[in-house]
């Protein structure tokens, strides 16, 4: 039987329900466990963590909206992740981690062999937390790293912290999705992110919704999209002080780039199907850049 999912939202969980969840985890019959906004005792949280540690099927773990509510729970989750080898996506959105909590969790995140998607939105992080996160974005294939990162609504991060993240993104060989919505970034940070996007070979989605940007940022981003080849496919600029015309220009340019690459992909496929098709320049190189993210890991579970 293929592993299924357990998704519970906003409920107070009984001891019997926790035992059933733990048994399913240990039987490797759960791929997705979501306890979003649920209430459970300290003892039961520990039981879930220990069962998750033993699970070989668990791919997505959603503990959003205050489940990881204190340092003791952070420690238990860290211990579980040190043993677990299967979790690919970890959602902690709305957890009061702070930099201190992330420091406890970070060693387990850093060595986890499968983790590719991490949601730390609204986790009360500051610059020290961002420095730790940068370590999860290794450069040039040095080791596996995150492909999807959410840092929404962490207003304690300063422009210095965001600048450090921009440098890490520029050199990351893995990151494809970056969500920074509802942070007070402003035009200065947006300029640093534009440079990071222009340097990145992998970033396809950047969410800057509600980040205090103006037309100044939009013009910088427009110049980046227009004049530099990037992997970017989606740039979200809603709820900023940016004119609809500039937003449309950026969107149109991104769409044009995607259409061109789809045409290149079709040409490559045609040549693979018919190897007798001659090429005018035998020394030319074909660079194929795929478009679209497919089924995003983050999209499978709502916050």
PDB file of C-alpha atoms in Angstrom:
ATOM      1  CA  UNK A   1       0.000   0.000   0.000  1.00  0.00           C
ATOM      2  CA  UNK A   2       1.305   3.429  -0.932  1.00  0.00           C
ATOM      3  CA  UNK A   3       1.880   5.877   1.938  1.00  0.00           C
ATOM      4  CA  UNK A   4      -0.988   8.300   2.471  1.00  0.00           C
ATOM      5  CA  UNK A   5      -1.493  11.504   4.415  1.00  0.00           C
ATOM      6  CA  UNK A   6      -2.774  12.677   7.792  1.00  0.00           C
ATOM      7  CA  UNK A   7      -3.989  16.275   7.706  1.00  0.00           C
ATOM      8  CA  UNK A   8      -5.597  17.846  10.772  1.00  0.00           C
ATOM      9  CA  UNK A   9      -6.145  21.556  11.273  1.00  0.00           C
ATOM     10  CA  UNK A  10      -7.015  23.506  14.412  1.00  0.00           C
ATOM     11  CA  UNK A  11      -8.052  20.519  16.533  1.00  0.00           C
ATOM     12  CA  UNK A  12      -7.228  19.509  20.101  1.00  0.00           C
ATOM     13  CA  UNK A  13      -5.723  16.045  19.714  1.00  0.00           C
ATOM     14  CA  UNK A  14      -6.480  13.292  22.220  1.00  0.00           C
ATOM     15  CA  UNK A  15      -4.020  10.692  23.447  1.00  0.00           C
ATOM     16  CA  UNK A  16      -5.758   8.043  21.351  1.00  0.00           C
ATOM     17  CA  UNK A  17      -5.424  10.138  18.193  1.00  0.00           C
ATOM     18  CA  UNK A  18      -1.734  10.684  18.907  1.00  0.00           C
ATOM     19  CA  UNK A  19      -1.214   6.937  19.349  1.00  0.00           C
ATOM     20  CA  UNK A  20      -2.856   6.274  15.980  1.00  0.00           C
ATOM     21  CA  UNK A  21      -0.654   8.897  14.308  1.00  0.00           C
ATOM     22  CA  UNK A  22       2.496   7.452  15.868  1.00  0.00           C
ATOM     23  CA  UNK A  23       1.562   3.907  14.881  1.00  0.00           C
ATOM     24  CA  UNK A  24       1.002   4.985  11.271  1.00  0.00           C
ATOM     25  CA  UNK A  25       4.377   6.744  11.211  1.00  0.00           C
ATOM     26  CA  UNK A  26       6.173   3.697  12.532  1.00  0.00           C
ATOM     27  CA  UNK A  27       4.397   1.472  10.010  1.00  0.00           C
ATOM     28  CA  UNK A  28       5.702   3.745   7.240  1.00  0.00           C
ATOM     29  CA  UNK A  29       2.189   4.378   5.973  1.00  0.00           C
ATOM     30  CA  UNK A  30       2.357   8.214   6.086  1.00  0.00           C
ATOM     31  CA  UNK A  31       3.930  10.407   3.431  1.00  0.00           C
ATOM     32  CA  UNK A  32       2.458  13.717   4.641  1.00  0.00           C
ATOM     33  CA  UNK A  33       1.736  14.636   8.254  1.00  0.00           C
ATOM     34  CA  UNK A  34       0.061  18.006   8.827  1.00  0.00           C
ATOM     35  CA  UNK A  35      -0.959  19.078  12.332  1.00  0.00           C
ATOM     36  CA  UNK A  36      -1.485  22.720  11.393  1.00  0.00           C
ATOM     37  CA  UNK A  37      -2.604  24.825  14.359  1.00  0.00           C
ATOM     38  CA  UNK A  38      -3.483  21.811  16.508  1.00  0.00           C
ATOM     39  CA  UNK A  39      -3.270  21.572  20.294  1.00  0.00           C
ATOM     40  CA  UNK A  40      -1.351  18.675  21.840  1.00  0.00           C
ATOM     41  CA  UNK A  41       0.395  18.119  25.145  1.00  0.00           C
ATOM     42  CA  UNK A  42       4.157  18.279  25.645  1.00  0.00           C
ATOM     43  CA  UNK A  43       4.232  14.525  26.160  1.00  0.00           C
ATOM     44  CA  UNK A  44       2.255  13.840  23.001  1.00  0.00           C
ATOM     45  CA  UNK A  45       4.449  16.188  20.966  1.00  0.00           C
ATOM     46  CA  UNK A  46       7.424  14.135  22.106  1.00  0.00           C
ATOM     47  CA  UNK A  47       5.681  10.923  21.036  1.00  0.00           C
ATOM     48  CA  UNK A  48       5.064  12.347  17.556  1.00  0.00           C
ATOM     49  CA  UNK A  49       8.688  13.466  17.226  1.00  0.00           C
ATOM     50  CA  UNK A  50      10.044  10.061  18.214  1.00  0.00           C
ATOM     51  CA  UNK A  51       7.713   8.310  15.776  1.00  0.00           C
ATOM     52  CA  UNK A  52       8.689  10.741  13.008  1.00  0.00           C
ATOM     53  CA  UNK A  53      12.329   9.971  13.709  1.00  0.00           C
ATOM     54  CA  UNK A  54      11.677   6.286  12.987  1.00  0.00           C
ATOM     55  CA  UNK A  55       9.550   6.825   9.876  1.00  0.00           C
ATOM     56  CA  UNK A  56      11.083   5.962   6.511  1.00  0.00           C
ATOM     57  CA  UNK A  57       8.094   7.157   4.466  1.00  0.00           C
ATOM     58  CA  UNK A  58       7.451  10.641   5.891  1.00  0.00           C
ATOM     59  CA  UNK A  59       8.271  13.210   3.178  1.00  0.00           C
ATOM     60  CA  UNK A  60       6.375  16.309   4.355  1.00  0.00           C
ATOM     61  CA  UNK A  61       5.962  17.494   7.934  1.00  0.00           C
ATOM     62  CA  UNK A  62       3.668  20.483   8.578  1.00  0.00           C
ATOM     63  CA  UNK A  63       3.827  21.912  12.093  1.00  0.00           C
ATOM     64  CA  UNK A  64       2.619  25.399  11.135  1.00  0.00           C
ATOM     65  CA  UNK A  65       0.865  27.916  13.365  1.00  0.00           C
ATOM     66  CA  UNK A  66       2.393  27.489  16.785  1.00  0.00           C
ATOM     67  CA  UNK A  67       2.853  23.735  17.149  1.00  0.00           C
ATOM     68  CA  UNK A  68       6.546  24.195  17.931  1.00  0.00           C
ATOM     69  CA  UNK A  69       5.735  26.639  20.702  1.00  0.00           C
ATOM     70  CA  UNK A  70       8.738  26.482  23.049  1.00  0.00           C
ATOM     71  CA  UNK A  71      12.425  25.617  23.266  1.00  0.00           C
ATOM     72  CA  UNK A  72      11.756  22.130  24.615  1.00  0.00           C
ATOM     73  CA  UNK A  73       9.727  21.299  21.501  1.00  0.00           C
ATOM     74  CA  UNK A  74      12.449  22.733  19.283  1.00  0.00           C
ATOM     75  CA  UNK A  75      14.947  20.378  20.942  1.00  0.00           C
ATOM     76  CA  UNK A  76      12.661  17.361  20.454  1.00  0.00           C
ATOM     77  CA  UNK A  77      12.108  18.216  16.799  1.00  0.00           C
ATOM     78  CA  UNK A  78      15.852  18.641  16.294  1.00  0.00           C
ATOM     79  CA  UNK A  79      16.511  15.208  17.782  1.00  0.00           C
ATOM     80  CA  UNK A  80      13.893  13.681  15.468  1.00  0.00           C
ATOM     81  CA  UNK A  81      15.431  15.288  12.384  1.00  0.00           C
ATOM     82  CA  UNK A  82      18.887  14.017  13.323  1.00  0.00           C
ATOM     83  CA  UNK A  83      17.588  10.453  13.033  1.00  0.00           C
ATOM     84  CA  UNK A  84      14.999  10.832  10.265  1.00  0.00           C
ATOM     85  CA  UNK A  85      16.273  10.439   6.700  1.00  0.00           C
ATOM     86  CA  UNK A  86      13.099  10.845   4.636  1.00  0.00           C
ATOM     87  CA  UNK A  87      11.637  14.316   5.301  1.00  0.00           C
ATOM     88  CA  UNK A  88      11.908  16.516   2.227  1.00  0.00           C
ATOM     89  CA  UNK A  89       9.693  19.441   3.288  1.00  0.00           C
ATOM     90  CA  UNK A  90       9.462  21.010   6.749  1.00  0.00           C
ATOM     91  CA  UNK A  91       6.843  23.688   7.494  1.00  0.00           C
ATOM     92  CA  UNK A  92       7.199  25.729  10.692  1.00  0.00           C
ATOM     93  CA  UNK A  93       5.342  28.868   9.586  1.00  0.00           C
ATOM     94  CA  UNK A  94       4.056  30.868  12.548  1.00  0.00           C
ATOM     95  CA  UNK A  95       6.295  29.224  15.145  1.00  0.00           C
ATOM     96  CA  UNK A  96       7.984  31.529  17.723  1.00  0.00           C
ATOM     97  CA  UNK A  97      11.418  30.083  17.013  1.00  0.00           C
ATOM     98  CA  UNK A  98      13.532  33.254  17.269  1.00  0.00           C
ATOM     99  CA  UNK A  99      17.224  33.087  16.406  1.00  0.00           C
ATOM    100  CA  UNK A 100      17.899  31.066  19.562  1.00  0.00           C
ATOM    101  CA  UNK A 101      15.469  28.336  18.557  1.00  0.00           C
ATOM    102  CA  UNK A 102      16.802  28.179  15.019  1.00  0.00           C
ATOM    103  CA  UNK A 103      20.319  27.843  16.410  1.00  0.00           C
ATOM    104  CA  UNK A 104      19.182  24.683  18.214  1.00  0.00           C
ATOM    105  CA  UNK A 105      17.465  23.341  15.114  1.00  0.00           C
ATOM    106  CA  UNK A 106      20.133  24.295  12.594  1.00  0.00           C
ATOM    107  CA  UNK A 107      22.617  21.432  13.162  1.00  0.00           C
ATOM    108  CA  UNK A 108      19.896  18.897  12.336  1.00  0.00           C
ATOM    109  CA  UNK A 109      18.792  20.881   9.277  1.00  0.00           C
ATOM    110  CA  UNK A 110      22.369  21.182   8.047  1.00  0.00           C
ATOM    111  CA  UNK A 111      23.061  17.442   8.034  1.00  0.00           C
ATOM    112  CA  UNK A 112      19.663  16.186   6.905  1.00  0.00           C
ATOM    113  CA  UNK A 113      20.175  14.213   3.674  1.00  0.00           C
ATOM    114  CA  UNK A 114      16.755  14.801   2.069  1.00  0.00           C
ATOM    115  CA  UNK A 115      15.489  18.235   3.132  1.00  0.00           C
ATOM    116  CA  UNK A 116      14.862  20.488   0.109  1.00  0.00           C
ATOM    117  CA  UNK A 117      11.950  22.745   1.198  1.00  0.00           C
ATOM    118  CA  UNK A 118      11.818  24.823   4.385  1.00  0.00           C
ATOM    119  CA  UNK A 119       9.163  27.288   5.583  1.00  0.00           C
ATOM    120  CA  UNK A 120      10.318  29.612   8.377  1.00  0.00           C
ATOM    121  CA  UNK A 121       7.812  32.362   7.689  1.00  0.00           C
ATOM    122  CA  UNK A 122       6.634  34.428  10.682  1.00  0.00           C
ATOM    123  CA  UNK A 123       9.154  32.739  12.995  1.00  0.00           C
ATOM    124  CA  UNK A 124      10.469  35.916  14.678  1.00  0.00           C
ATOM    125  CA  UNK A 125      13.888  35.608  13.068  1.00  0.00           C
ATOM    126  CA  UNK A 126      16.613  38.246  12.970  1.00  0.00           C
ATOM    127  CA  UNK A 127      19.998  38.645  11.316  1.00  0.00           C
ATOM    128  CA  UNK A 128      21.594  35.773  13.270  1.00  0.00           C
ATOM    129  CA  UNK A 129      18.875  33.452  12.035  1.00  0.00           C
ATOM    130  CA  UNK A 130      19.464  34.573   8.448  1.00  0.00           C
ATOM    131  CA  UNK A 131      23.175  33.825   8.839  1.00  0.00           C
ATOM    132  CA  UNK A 132      22.288  30.261   9.823  1.00  0.00           C
ATOM    133  CA  UNK A 133      19.897  29.900   6.894  1.00  0.00           C
ATOM    134  CA  UNK A 134      22.615  31.012   4.482  1.00  0.00           C
ATOM    135  CA  UNK A 135      24.502  27.881   5.486  1.00  0.00           C
ATOM    136  CA  UNK A 136      21.628  25.839   4.027  1.00  0.00           C
ATOM    137  CA  UNK A 137      22.293  27.398   0.601  1.00  0.00           C
ATOM    138  CA  UNK A 138      25.725  25.954  -0.253  1.00  0.00           C
ATOM    139  CA  UNK A 139      27.498  27.341  -3.346  1.00  0.00           C
ATOM    140  CA  UNK A 140      28.522  25.556  -6.513  1.00  0.00           C
ATOM    141  CA  UNK A 141      27.251  22.107  -5.636  1.00  0.00           C
ATOM    142  CA  UNK A 142      29.485  21.815  -2.569  1.00  0.00           C
ATOM    143  CA  UNK A 143      26.694  19.724  -1.013  1.00  0.00           C
ATOM    144  CA  UNK A 144      22.950  19.327  -1.366  1.00  0.00           C
ATOM    145  CA  UNK A 145      20.923  22.353  -0.246  1.00  0.00           C
ATOM    146  CA  UNK A 146      17.461  23.852  -0.159  1.00  0.00           C
ATOM    147  CA  UNK A 147      15.466  24.237  -3.358  1.00  0.00           C
ATOM    148  CA  UNK A 148      12.525  26.104  -1.805  1.00  0.00           C
ATOM    149  CA  UNK A 149      12.802  28.615   1.050  1.00  0.00           C
ATOM    150  CA  UNK A 150      10.071  30.709   2.681  1.00  0.00           C
ATOM    151  CA  UNK A 151      11.005  33.585   4.986  1.00  0.00           C
ATOM    152  CA  UNK A 152       7.788  35.599   4.848  1.00  0.00           C
ATOM    153  CA  UNK A 153       6.922  38.078   7.614  1.00  0.00           C
ATOM    154  CA  UNK A 154      10.150  38.196   9.579  1.00  0.00           C
ATOM    155  CA  UNK A 155      10.383  41.964  10.158  1.00  0.00           C
ATOM    156  CA  UNK A 156      13.231  41.640  12.666  1.00  0.00           C
ATOM    157  CA  UNK A 157      15.715  41.021   9.859  1.00  0.00           C
ATOM    158  CA  UNK A 158      17.653  44.164   8.909  1.00  0.00           C
ATOM    159  CA  UNK A 159      18.988  45.215   5.507  1.00  0.00           C
ATOM    160  CA  UNK A 160      22.345  43.750   6.553  1.00  0.00           C
ATOM    161  CA  UNK A 161      20.733  40.338   7.057  1.00  0.00           C
ATOM    162  CA  UNK A 162      18.882  40.497   3.746  1.00  0.00           C
ATOM    163  CA  UNK A 163      22.119  41.538   2.034  1.00  0.00           C
ATOM    164  CA  UNK A 164      23.811  38.441   3.430  1.00  0.00           C
ATOM    165  CA  UNK A 165      20.963  36.304   2.113  1.00  0.00           C
ATOM    166  CA  UNK A 166      21.199  37.947  -1.328  1.00  0.00           C
ATOM    167  CA  UNK A 167      24.861  36.942  -1.551  1.00  0.00           C
ATOM    168  CA  UNK A 168      24.007  33.345  -0.606  1.00  0.00           C
ATOM    169  CA  UNK A 169      21.194  33.220  -3.181  1.00  0.00           C
ATOM    170  CA  UNK A 170      23.504  34.551  -5.889  1.00  0.00           C
ATOM    171  CA  UNK A 171      25.916  31.671  -5.343  1.00  0.00           C
ATOM    172  CA  UNK A 172      23.462  28.896  -4.472  1.00  0.00           C
ATOM    173  CA  UNK A 173      23.542  25.992  -6.907  1.00  0.00           C
ATOM    174  CA  UNK A 174      20.154  24.627  -5.798  1.00  0.00           C
ATOM    175  CA  UNK A 175      17.604  27.289  -4.807  1.00  0.00           C
ATOM    176  CA  UNK A 176      14.609  27.551  -7.155  1.00  0.00           C
ATOM    177  CA  UNK A 177      11.896  29.254  -5.045  1.00  0.00           C
ATOM    178  CA  UNK A 178      12.362  32.144  -2.591  1.00  0.00           C
ATOM    179  CA  UNK A 179       9.400  33.680  -0.749  1.00  0.00           C
ATOM    180  CA  UNK A 180      10.158  36.963   1.045  1.00  0.00           C
ATOM    181  CA  UNK A 181       6.645  38.429   1.021  1.00  0.00           C
ATOM    182  CA  UNK A 182       5.474  40.789   3.780  1.00  0.00           C
ATOM    183  CA  UNK A 183       8.927  41.788   4.957  1.00  0.00           C
ATOM    184  CA  UNK A 184       9.821  45.527   5.049  1.00  0.00           C
ATOM    185  CA  UNK A 185      12.549  45.184   2.419  1.00  0.00           C
ATOM    186  CA  UNK A 186      12.356  48.508   0.595  1.00  0.00           C
ATOM    187  CA  UNK A 187      14.119  49.580  -2.574  1.00  0.00           C
ATOM    188  CA  UNK A 188      17.657  49.122  -1.238  1.00  0.00           C
ATOM    189  CA  UNK A 189      17.188  45.420  -0.490  1.00  0.00           C
ATOM    190  CA  UNK A 190      15.284  44.937  -3.755  1.00  0.00           C
ATOM    191  CA  UNK A 191      18.343  46.235  -5.606  1.00  0.00           C
ATOM    192  CA  UNK A 192      20.545  43.665  -3.862  1.00  0.00           C
ATOM    193  CA  UNK A 193      18.068  40.915  -4.712  1.00  0.00           C
ATOM    194  CA  UNK A 194      18.055  41.979  -8.369  1.00  0.00           C
ATOM    195  CA  UNK A 195      21.810  41.439  -8.480  1.00  0.00           C
ATOM    196  CA  UNK A 196      21.362  38.061  -6.794  1.00  0.00           C
ATOM    197  CA  UNK A 197      18.739  36.962  -9.331  1.00  0.00           C
ATOM    198  CA  UNK A 198      20.953  38.077 -12.227  1.00  0.00           C
ATOM    199  CA  UNK A 199      23.799  35.972 -10.783  1.00  0.00           C
ATOM    200  CA  UNK A 200      21.759  32.889  -9.893  1.00  0.00           C
ATOM    201  CA  UNK A 201      21.609  30.021 -12.360  1.00  0.00           C
ATOM    202  CA  UNK A 202      18.650  28.319 -10.664  1.00  0.00           C
ATOM    203  CA  UNK A 203      16.179  30.777  -9.063  1.00  0.00           C
ATOM    204  CA  UNK A 204      12.831  30.516 -10.868  1.00  0.00           C
ATOM    205  CA  UNK A 205      10.321  32.076  -8.438  1.00  0.00           C
ATOM    206  CA  UNK A 206      10.756  35.198  -6.294  1.00  0.00           C
ATOM    207  CA  UNK A 207       7.864  36.472  -4.155  1.00  0.00           C
ATOM    208  CA  UNK A 208       8.206  40.125  -3.108  1.00  0.00           C
ATOM    209  CA  UNK A 209       4.535  40.806  -2.381  1.00  0.00           C
ATOM    210  CA  UNK A 210       3.920  43.552   0.170  1.00  0.00           C
ATOM    211  CA  UNK A 211       7.590  44.379   0.763  1.00  0.00           C
ATOM    212  CA  UNK A 212       7.502  48.188   0.535  1.00  0.00           C
ATOM    213  CA  UNK A 213       8.822  48.508  -3.005  1.00  0.00           C
ATOM    214  CA  UNK A 214       8.330  51.475  -5.343  1.00  0.00           C
ATOM    215  CA  UNK A 215       8.763  52.139  -9.046  1.00  0.00           C
ATOM    216  CA  UNK A 216      12.479  52.536  -8.349  1.00  0.00           C
ATOM    217  CA  UNK A 217      12.695  48.832  -7.503  1.00  0.00           C
ATOM    218  CA  UNK A 218      10.514  47.938 -10.465  1.00  0.00           C
ATOM    219  CA  UNK A 219      12.818  49.775 -12.886  1.00  0.00           C
ATOM    220  CA  UNK A 220      15.836  47.968 -11.475  1.00  0.00           C
ATOM    221  CA  UNK A 221      14.086  44.615 -11.772  1.00  0.00           C
ATOM    222  CA  UNK A 222      12.889  45.482 -15.282  1.00  0.00           C
ATOM    223  CA  UNK A 223      16.448  46.261 -16.342  1.00  0.00           C
ATOM    224  CA  UNK A 224      17.599  42.964 -14.851  1.00  0.00           C
ATOM    225  CA  UNK A 225      14.943  40.930 -16.663  1.00  0.00           C
ATOM    226  CA  UNK A 226      15.440  42.790 -19.935  1.00  0.00           C
ATOM    227  CA  UNK A 227      19.225  42.694 -20.139  1.00  0.00           C
ATOM    228  CA  UNK A 228      20.471  39.670 -18.227  1.00  0.00           C
ATOM    229  CA  UNK A 229      19.725  36.004 -18.932  1.00  0.00           C
ATOM    230  CA  UNK A 230      18.264  34.460 -15.800  1.00  0.00           C
ATOM    231  CA  UNK A 231      16.342  31.357 -14.781  1.00  0.00           C
ATOM    232  CA  UNK A 232      13.561  33.555 -13.329  1.00  0.00           C
ATOM    233  CA  UNK A 233      10.010  32.599 -14.404  1.00  0.00           C
ATOM    234  CA  UNK A 234       7.793  34.231 -11.784  1.00  0.00           C
ATOM    235  CA  UNK A 235       8.246  37.540  -9.973  1.00  0.00           C
ATOM    236  CA  UNK A 236       5.426  38.543  -7.598  1.00  0.00           C
ATOM    237  CA  UNK A 237       5.177  42.295  -6.940  1.00  0.00           C
ATOM    238  CA  UNK A 238       1.567  42.690  -5.769  1.00  0.00           C
ATOM    239  CA  UNK A 239       0.690  45.064  -2.898  1.00  0.00           C
ATOM    240  CA  UNK A 240       3.651  47.367  -3.539  1.00  0.00           C
ATOM    241  CA  UNK A 241       3.683  50.984  -4.665  1.00  0.00           C
ATOM    242  CA  UNK A 242       4.511  49.945  -8.215  1.00  0.00           C
ATOM    243  CA  UNK A 243       2.560  51.046 -11.263  1.00  0.00           C
ATOM    244  CA  UNK A 244       0.493  48.385 -13.071  1.00  0.00           C
ATOM    245  CA  UNK A 245       2.295  49.305 -16.288  1.00  0.00           C
ATOM    246  CA  UNK A 246       5.727  48.435 -14.903  1.00  0.00           C
ATOM    247  CA  UNK A 247       4.430  45.205 -13.401  1.00  0.00           C
ATOM    248  CA  UNK A 248       2.956  44.257 -16.773  1.00  0.00           C
ATOM    249  CA  UNK A 249       6.201  45.032 -18.611  1.00  0.00           C
ATOM    250  CA  UNK A 250       8.138  42.741 -16.277  1.00  0.00           C
ATOM    251  CA  UNK A 251       5.526  40.010 -16.597  1.00  0.00           C
ATOM    252  CA  UNK A 252       5.566  40.234 -20.392  1.00  0.00           C
ATOM    253  CA  UNK A 253       9.356  39.934 -20.536  1.00  0.00           C
ATOM    254  CA  UNK A 254       9.332  36.892 -18.276  1.00  0.00           C
ATOM    255  CA  UNK A 255       6.637  35.293 -20.454  1.00  0.00           C
ATOM    256  CA  UNK A 256       8.651  35.951 -23.614  1.00  0.00           C
ATOM    257  CA  UNK A 257      11.691  34.261 -22.125  1.00  0.00           C
ATOM    258  CA  UNK A 258       9.667  31.225 -21.157  1.00  0.00           C
ATOM    259  CA  UNK A 259       8.166  30.922 -24.651  1.00  0.00           C
ATOM    260  CA  UNK A 260      11.612  31.080 -26.248  1.00  0.00           C
ATOM    261  CA  UNK A 261      12.930  28.340 -24.013  1.00  0.00           C
ATOM    262  CA  UNK A 262       9.889  26.145 -24.671  1.00  0.00           C
ATOM    263  CA  UNK A 263      10.626  26.491 -28.394  1.00  0.00           C
ATOM    264  CA  UNK A 264      14.261  25.524 -27.823  1.00  0.00           C
ATOM    265  CA  UNK A 265      13.127  22.515 -25.803  1.00  0.00           C
ATOM    266  CA  UNK A 266      10.848  21.364 -28.632  1.00  0.00           C
ATOM    267  CA  UNK A 267      13.718  21.719 -31.131  1.00  0.00           C
ATOM    268  CA  UNK A 268      16.008  19.624 -28.954  1.00  0.00           C
ATOM    269  CA  UNK A 269      13.311  16.964 -28.564  1.00  0.00           C
ATOM    270  CA  UNK A 270      12.814  16.857 -32.325  1.00  0.00           C
ATOM    271  CA  UNK A 271      16.553  16.353 -32.902  1.00  0.00           C
ATOM    272  CA  UNK A 272      16.659  13.588 -30.299  1.00  0.00           C
ATOM    273  CA  UNK A 273      13.804  11.790 -32.054  1.00  0.00           C
ATOM    274  CA  UNK A 274      15.475  12.174 -35.479  1.00  0.00           C
ATOM    275  CA  UNK A 275      19.264  12.020 -35.173  1.00  0.00           C
ATOM    276  CA  UNK A 276      19.636  12.483 -38.951  1.00  0.00           C
ATOM    277  CA  UNK A 277      18.628  16.169 -38.746  1.00  0.00           C
ATOM    278  CA  UNK A 278      21.701  18.154 -39.742  1.00  0.00           C
ATOM    279  CA  UNK A 279      22.898  21.172 -37.832  1.00  0.00           C
ATOM    280  CA  UNK A 280      24.390  24.104 -39.717  1.00  0.00           C
ATOM    281  CA  UNK A 281      27.171  24.594 -37.189  1.00  0.00           C
ATOM    282  CA  UNK A 282      28.537  21.373 -35.761  1.00  0.00           C
ATOM    283  CA  UNK A 283      30.566  23.211 -33.159  1.00  0.00           C
ATOM    284  CA  UNK A 284      27.609  25.117 -31.721  1.00  0.00           C
ATOM    285  CA  UNK A 285      26.335  24.231 -28.260  1.00  0.00           C
ATOM    286  CA  UNK A 286      22.689  23.890 -27.344  1.00  0.00           C
ATOM    287  CA  UNK A 287      21.806  25.056 -23.864  1.00  0.00           C
ATOM    288  CA  UNK A 288      18.469  23.672 -22.707  1.00  0.00           C
ATOM    289  CA  UNK A 289      16.766  25.469 -19.820  1.00  0.00           C
ATOM    290  CA  UNK A 290      13.560  23.864 -18.688  1.00  0.00           C
ATOM    291  CA  UNK A 291      10.704  26.068 -17.562  1.00  0.00           C
ATOM    292  CA  UNK A 292       8.172  25.584 -14.817  1.00  0.00           C
ATOM    293  CA  UNK A 293       8.547  23.980 -11.426  1.00  0.00           C
ATOM    294  CA  UNK A 294       6.249  21.026 -11.914  1.00  0.00           C
ATOM    295  CA  UNK A 295       4.570  19.949  -8.702  1.00  0.00           C
ATOM    296  CA  UNK A 296       6.094  22.166  -6.053  1.00  0.00           C
ATOM    297  CA  UNK A 297       6.655  20.503  -2.707  1.00  0.00           C
ATOM    298  CA  UNK A 298       5.479  23.625  -0.936  1.00  0.00           C
ATOM    299  CA  UNK A 299       2.274  23.683  -2.955  1.00  0.00           C
ATOM    300  CA  UNK A 300       1.098  20.340  -1.616  1.00  0.00           C
ATOM    301  CA  UNK A 301       0.396  21.634   1.878  1.00  0.00           C
ATOM    302  CA  UNK A 302      -1.274  24.925   2.734  1.00  0.00           C
ATOM    303  CA  UNK A 303       0.210  27.067   5.475  1.00  0.00           C
TER     304      UNK A 303
END
